Amino acid sequence: MHFTCFFAIIHELGHLFALNKFGVKILEFKISLFGANIKTENFKKIPIKSEIIILFSGPLINLILSVVLHITNLIIKNVSLNNLVLINLCLAIFNLLPFYNFDGGKIVEILLKSKFNEKLSETIISCISFAVLIPISVFSINLFLQNYNDFYFLLVSALMLLTIILKK
């Protein structure tokens, strides 16, 4: 679990690095149990392409780390590195899901708002988020019923559902 937290912080540092590269002033950076919150001064004033690059930079760091750790594992043959590869892959994939407040969801929202009005964009991202939540919930319930110790995904899907409810 501590490696996941470490790589989640590295993920957020990827966003901070990209924000800095695009000249976005960082006002506040907080890490909590539910992720990180970065308050900026001029994020909405940068081009859409730059916003997307900034949002993709966190998952990209995790993908790069996965590749580097995998290559390292091929060279030194340390089985425990497989877990680190998987942690980074999971962080990247999970964050790229088109769901509210995830990097992928924010990217989709930016693209939708560039083509449609805000109300329609929010309706579409709400439907997409719900569609993403259904298989995750089914998986998490199934996993929990098979092994009552595996409640982490159940908790994650409950928090995702709460996000949808609070967003409306």
PDB file of C-alpha atoms in Angstrom:
ATOM      1  CA  MET A   1       0.000   0.000   0.000  1.00  0.00           C
ATOM      2  CA  HIS A   2       2.847   2.399   0.783  1.00  0.00           C
ATOM      3  CA  PHE A   3       4.248   1.943  -2.744  1.00  0.00           C
ATOM      4  CA  THR A   4       0.860   2.896  -4.189  1.00  0.00           C
ATOM      5  CA  CYS A   5       0.892   6.127  -2.184  1.00  0.00           C
ATOM      6  CA  PHE A   6       4.461   6.829  -3.285  1.00  0.00           C
ATOM      7  CA  PHE A   7       3.618   6.343  -6.976  1.00  0.00           C
ATOM      8  CA  ALA A   8       0.408   8.370  -6.587  1.00  0.00           C
ATOM      9  CA  ILE A   9       2.534  11.260  -5.309  1.00  0.00           C
ATOM     10  CA  ILE A  10       4.925  10.793  -8.260  1.00  0.00           C
ATOM     11  CA  HIS A  11       1.809  10.908 -10.503  1.00  0.00           C
ATOM     12  CA  GLU A  12       0.813  14.261  -8.994  1.00  0.00           C
ATOM     13  CA  LEU A  13       4.357  15.566  -9.357  1.00  0.00           C
ATOM     14  CA  GLY A  14       3.987  14.837 -13.085  1.00  0.00           C
ATOM     15  CA  HIS A  15       1.004  17.216 -13.161  1.00  0.00           C
ATOM     16  CA  LEU A  16       2.924  19.836 -11.161  1.00  0.00           C
ATOM     17  CA  PHE A  17       5.904  19.598 -13.527  1.00  0.00           C
ATOM     18  CA  ALA A  18       3.646  20.060 -16.572  1.00  0.00           C
ATOM     19  CA  LEU A  19       1.778  22.948 -14.931  1.00  0.00           C
ATOM     20  CA  ASN A  20       5.115  24.637 -14.303  1.00  0.00           C
ATOM     21  CA  LYS A  21       6.257  23.992 -17.898  1.00  0.00           C
ATOM     22  CA  PHE A  22       3.145  25.742 -19.244  1.00  0.00           C
ATOM     23  CA  GLY A  23       3.573  28.687 -16.877  1.00  0.00           C
ATOM     24  CA  VAL A  24       0.536  27.942 -14.728  1.00  0.00           C
ATOM     25  CA  LYS A  25       0.912  29.441 -11.259  1.00  0.00           C
ATOM     26  CA  ILE A  26       0.306  26.893  -8.489  1.00  0.00           C
ATOM     27  CA  LEU A  27      -1.479  28.460  -5.519  1.00  0.00           C
ATOM     28  CA  GLU A  28      -2.023  25.360  -3.389  1.00  0.00           C
ATOM     29  CA  PHE A  29      -1.212  21.654  -3.440  1.00  0.00           C
ATOM     30  CA  LYS A  30      -2.971  19.275  -1.041  1.00  0.00           C
ATOM     31  CA  ILE A  31      -2.854  15.486  -0.881  1.00  0.00           C
ATOM     32  CA  SER A  32      -5.674  13.643   0.857  1.00  0.00           C
ATOM     33  CA  LEU A  33      -7.082  10.139   1.070  1.00  0.00           C
ATOM     34  CA  PHE A  34      -9.173  10.824  -2.044  1.00  0.00           C
ATOM     35  CA  GLY A  35      -6.389  12.170  -4.219  1.00  0.00           C
ATOM     36  CA  ALA A  36      -4.700  15.489  -4.731  1.00  0.00           C
ATOM     37  CA  ASN A  37      -6.082  18.945  -5.143  1.00  0.00           C
ATOM     38  CA  ILE A  38      -4.068  21.474  -7.064  1.00  0.00           C
ATOM     39  CA  LYS A  39      -5.358  25.053  -7.070  1.00  0.00           C
ATOM     40  CA  THR A  40      -4.007  27.195  -9.861  1.00  0.00           C
ATOM     41  CA  GLU A  41      -4.269  30.831 -10.837  1.00  0.00           C
ATOM     42  CA  ASN A  42      -4.425  30.798 -14.626  1.00  0.00           C
ATOM     43  CA  PHE A  43      -5.153  27.204 -15.710  1.00  0.00           C
ATOM     44  CA  LYS A  44      -8.274  28.094 -17.727  1.00  0.00           C
ATOM     45  CA  LYS A  45      -6.338  30.740 -19.669  1.00  0.00           C
ATOM     46  CA  ILE A  46      -4.033  28.237 -21.392  1.00  0.00           C
ATOM     47  CA  PRO A  47      -4.889  26.496 -24.696  1.00  0.00           C
ATOM     48  CA  ILE A  48      -6.994  23.314 -24.603  1.00  0.00           C
ATOM     49  CA  LYS A  49      -4.066  21.282 -25.974  1.00  0.00           C
ATOM     50  CA  SER A  50      -1.909  22.393 -23.030  1.00  0.00           C
ATOM     51  CA  GLU A  51      -4.675  21.546 -20.532  1.00  0.00           C
ATOM     52  CA  ILE A  52      -4.897  18.035 -21.982  1.00  0.00           C
ATOM     53  CA  ILE A  53      -1.113  17.575 -21.862  1.00  0.00           C
ATOM     54  CA  ILE A  54      -1.111  18.665 -18.203  1.00  0.00           C
ATOM     55  CA  LEU A  55      -3.902  16.220 -17.350  1.00  0.00           C
ATOM     56  CA  PHE A  56      -2.195  13.400 -19.255  1.00  0.00           C
ATOM     57  CA  SER A  57       1.196  14.066 -17.638  1.00  0.00           C
ATOM     58  CA  GLY A  58       0.345  12.222 -14.384  1.00  0.00           C
ATOM     59  CA  PRO A  59      -0.711   8.963 -16.057  1.00  0.00           C
ATOM     60  CA  LEU A  60       2.191   9.325 -18.492  1.00  0.00           C
ATOM     61  CA  ILE A  61       4.664   9.346 -15.586  1.00  0.00           C
ATOM     62  CA  ASN A  62       3.087   6.105 -14.310  1.00  0.00           C
ATOM     63  CA  LEU A  63       3.294   4.524 -17.783  1.00  0.00           C
ATOM     64  CA  ILE A  64       6.953   5.532 -18.119  1.00  0.00           C
ATOM     65  CA  LEU A  65       7.710   4.133 -14.663  1.00  0.00           C
ATOM     66  CA  SER A  66       5.968   0.884 -15.645  1.00  0.00           C
ATOM     67  CA  VAL A  67       8.174   0.513 -18.701  1.00  0.00           C
ATOM     68  CA  VAL A  68      11.384   1.416 -16.837  1.00  0.00           C
ATOM     69  CA  LEU A  69      10.563  -0.970 -13.975  1.00  0.00           C
ATOM     70  CA  HIS A  70       9.627  -3.730 -16.431  1.00  0.00           C
ATOM     71  CA  ILE A  71      12.913  -3.346 -18.337  1.00  0.00           C
ATOM     72  CA  THR A  72      14.799  -3.267 -15.031  1.00  0.00           C
ATOM     73  CA  ASN A  73      13.011  -6.464 -14.020  1.00  0.00           C
ATOM     74  CA  LEU A  74      14.024  -8.153 -17.281  1.00  0.00           C
ATOM     75  CA  ILE A  75      17.643  -7.262 -16.583  1.00  0.00           C
ATOM     76  CA  ILE A  76      17.953  -8.054 -12.862  1.00  0.00           C
ATOM     77  CA  LYS A  77      15.161 -10.642 -12.605  1.00  0.00           C
ATOM     78  CA  ASN A  78      13.599  -9.360  -9.383  1.00  0.00           C
ATOM     79  CA  VAL A  79      10.033 -10.694  -9.124  1.00  0.00           C
ATOM     80  CA  SER A  80       9.000  -8.018  -6.618  1.00  0.00           C
ATOM     81  CA  LEU A  81       9.414  -5.397  -9.357  1.00  0.00           C
ATOM     82  CA  ASN A  82       6.376  -6.945 -11.082  1.00  0.00           C
ATOM     83  CA  ASN A  83       4.185  -5.497  -8.326  1.00  0.00           C
ATOM     84  CA  LEU A  84       5.621  -2.033  -8.889  1.00  0.00           C
ATOM     85  CA  VAL A  85       5.004  -2.359 -12.629  1.00  0.00           C
ATOM     86  CA  LEU A  86       1.381  -3.343 -11.946  1.00  0.00           C
ATOM     87  CA  ILE A  87       0.842  -0.538  -9.434  1.00  0.00           C
ATOM     88  CA  ASN A  88       1.972   2.040 -11.985  1.00  0.00           C
ATOM     89  CA  LEU A  89      -0.039   0.482 -14.803  1.00  0.00           C
ATOM     90  CA  CYS A  90      -3.162   0.412 -12.636  1.00  0.00           C
ATOM     91  CA  LEU A  91      -2.677   4.024 -11.536  1.00  0.00           C
ATOM     92  CA  ALA A  92      -2.268   5.148 -15.146  1.00  0.00           C
ATOM     93  CA  ILE A  93      -5.235   3.181 -16.489  1.00  0.00           C
ATOM     94  CA  PHE A  94      -7.514   4.049 -13.568  1.00  0.00           C
ATOM     95  CA  ASN A  95      -6.702   7.760 -13.843  1.00  0.00           C
ATOM     96  CA  LEU A  96      -7.370   7.717 -17.572  1.00  0.00           C
ATOM     97  CA  LEU A  97     -10.894   6.358 -17.118  1.00  0.00           C
ATOM     98  CA  PRO A  98     -13.444   8.858 -18.430  1.00  0.00           C
ATOM     99  CA  PHE A  99     -14.938   9.487 -14.989  1.00  0.00           C
ATOM    100  CA  TYR A 100     -15.573  12.694 -13.009  1.00  0.00           C
ATOM    101  CA  ASN A 101     -12.507  14.149 -11.382  1.00  0.00           C
ATOM    102  CA  PHE A 102     -10.198  11.515 -12.891  1.00  0.00           C
ATOM    103  CA  ASP A 103      -7.675  12.793 -15.419  1.00  0.00           C
ATOM    104  CA  GLY A 104      -9.476  10.973 -18.249  1.00  0.00           C
ATOM    105  CA  GLY A 105     -12.819  12.437 -17.196  1.00  0.00           C
ATOM    106  CA  LYS A 106     -11.379  15.939 -17.110  1.00  0.00           C
ATOM    107  CA  ILE A 107      -9.882  15.439 -20.576  1.00  0.00           C
ATOM    108  CA  VAL A 108     -13.238  14.258 -21.949  1.00  0.00           C
ATOM    109  CA  GLU A 109     -14.984  17.165 -20.218  1.00  0.00           C
ATOM    110  CA  ILE A 110     -12.573  19.700 -21.762  1.00  0.00           C
ATOM    111  CA  LEU A 111     -13.105  18.197 -25.220  1.00  0.00           C
ATOM    112  CA  LEU A 112     -16.898  18.143 -24.792  1.00  0.00           C
ATOM    113  CA  LYS A 113     -17.003  21.750 -23.571  1.00  0.00           C
ATOM    114  CA  SER A 114     -14.988  22.802 -26.621  1.00  0.00           C
ATOM    115  CA  LYS A 115     -17.727  21.384 -28.883  1.00  0.00           C
ATOM    116  CA  PHE A 116     -20.960  21.662 -26.879  1.00  0.00           C
ATOM    117  CA  ASN A 117     -22.524  23.949 -24.318  1.00  0.00           C
ATOM    118  CA  GLU A 118     -21.753  23.387 -20.641  1.00  0.00           C
ATOM    119  CA  LYS A 119     -25.098  21.788 -19.721  1.00  0.00           C
ATOM    120  CA  LEU A 120     -24.950  19.208 -22.531  1.00  0.00           C
ATOM    121  CA  SER A 121     -21.274  18.512 -21.787  1.00  0.00           C
ATOM    122  CA  GLU A 122     -22.056  17.861 -18.118  1.00  0.00           C
ATOM    123  CA  THR A 123     -24.954  15.565 -19.058  1.00  0.00           C
ATOM    124  CA  ILE A 124     -22.717  13.560 -21.403  1.00  0.00           C
ATOM    125  CA  ILE A 125     -19.862  13.236 -18.868  1.00  0.00           C
ATOM    126  CA  SER A 126     -22.424  12.210 -16.253  1.00  0.00           C
ATOM    127  CA  CYS A 127     -23.696   9.417 -18.512  1.00  0.00           C
ATOM    128  CA  ILE A 128     -20.153   8.337 -19.367  1.00  0.00           C
ATOM    129  CA  SER A 129     -19.182   8.309 -15.670  1.00  0.00           C
ATOM    130  CA  PHE A 130     -22.199   6.183 -14.812  1.00  0.00           C
ATOM    131  CA  ALA A 131     -21.368   3.790 -17.678  1.00  0.00           C
ATOM    132  CA  VAL A 132     -17.809   3.462 -16.335  1.00  0.00           C
ATOM    133  CA  LEU A 133     -19.085   2.905 -12.803  1.00  0.00           C
ATOM    134  CA  ILE A 134     -21.367  -0.049 -13.697  1.00  0.00           C
ATOM    135  CA  PRO A 135     -18.660  -2.593 -14.659  1.00  0.00           C
ATOM    136  CA  ILE A 136     -16.403  -1.413 -11.831  1.00  0.00           C
ATOM    137  CA  SER A 137     -19.265  -1.917  -9.357  1.00  0.00           C
ATOM    138  CA  VAL A 138     -20.134  -5.351 -10.729  1.00  0.00           C
ATOM    139  CA  PHE A 139     -16.463  -6.362 -10.524  1.00  0.00           C
ATOM    140  CA  SER A 140     -16.081  -5.015  -6.984  1.00  0.00           C
ATOM    141  CA  ILE A 141     -19.258  -6.688  -5.698  1.00  0.00           C
ATOM    142  CA  ASN A 142     -18.225  -9.983  -7.300  1.00  0.00           C
ATOM    143  CA  LEU A 143     -14.729  -9.734  -5.818  1.00  0.00           C
ATOM    144  CA  PHE A 144     -16.138  -8.926  -2.374  1.00  0.00           C
ATOM    145  CA  LEU A 145     -18.579 -11.858  -2.491  1.00  0.00           C
ATOM    146  CA  GLN A 146     -15.767 -14.234  -3.434  1.00  0.00           C
ATOM    147  CA  ASN A 147     -13.415 -13.032  -0.723  1.00  0.00           C
ATOM    148  CA  TYR A 148     -14.799 -10.824   2.030  1.00  0.00           C
ATOM    149  CA  ASN A 149     -11.332  -9.432   2.712  1.00  0.00           C
ATOM    150  CA  ASP A 150     -11.248  -7.735  -0.712  1.00  0.00           C
ATOM    151  CA  PHE A 151     -13.386  -4.705   0.009  1.00  0.00           C
ATOM    152  CA  TYR A 152     -11.040  -2.069  -1.459  1.00  0.00           C
ATOM    153  CA  PHE A 153     -12.722  -2.046  -4.889  1.00  0.00           C
ATOM    154  CA  LEU A 154     -16.125  -2.005  -3.231  1.00  0.00           C
ATOM    155  CA  LEU A 155     -15.086   1.109  -1.318  1.00  0.00           C
ATOM    156  CA  VAL A 156     -13.724   2.709  -4.493  1.00  0.00           C
ATOM    157  CA  SER A 157     -16.940   2.045  -6.428  1.00  0.00           C
ATOM    158  CA  ALA A 158     -19.013   3.423  -3.522  1.00  0.00           C
ATOM    159  CA  LEU A 159     -16.900   6.597  -3.545  1.00  0.00           C
ATOM    160  CA  MET A 160     -17.315   6.838  -7.318  1.00  0.00           C
ATOM    161  CA  LEU A 161     -21.095   6.508  -6.942  1.00  0.00           C
ATOM    162  CA  LEU A 162     -21.043   9.191  -4.258  1.00  0.00           C
ATOM    163  CA  THR A 163     -19.150  11.444  -6.670  1.00  0.00           C
ATOM    164  CA  ILE A 164     -21.903  11.058  -9.266  1.00  0.00           C
ATOM    165  CA  ILE A 165     -24.628  11.734  -6.702  1.00  0.00           C
ATOM    166  CA  LEU A 166     -22.893  14.827  -5.302  1.00  0.00           C
ATOM    167  CA  LYS A 167     -22.132  16.158  -8.800  1.00  0.00           C
ATOM    168  CA  LYS A 168     -25.859  16.411  -9.593  1.00  0.00           C
TER     169      LYS A 168
END
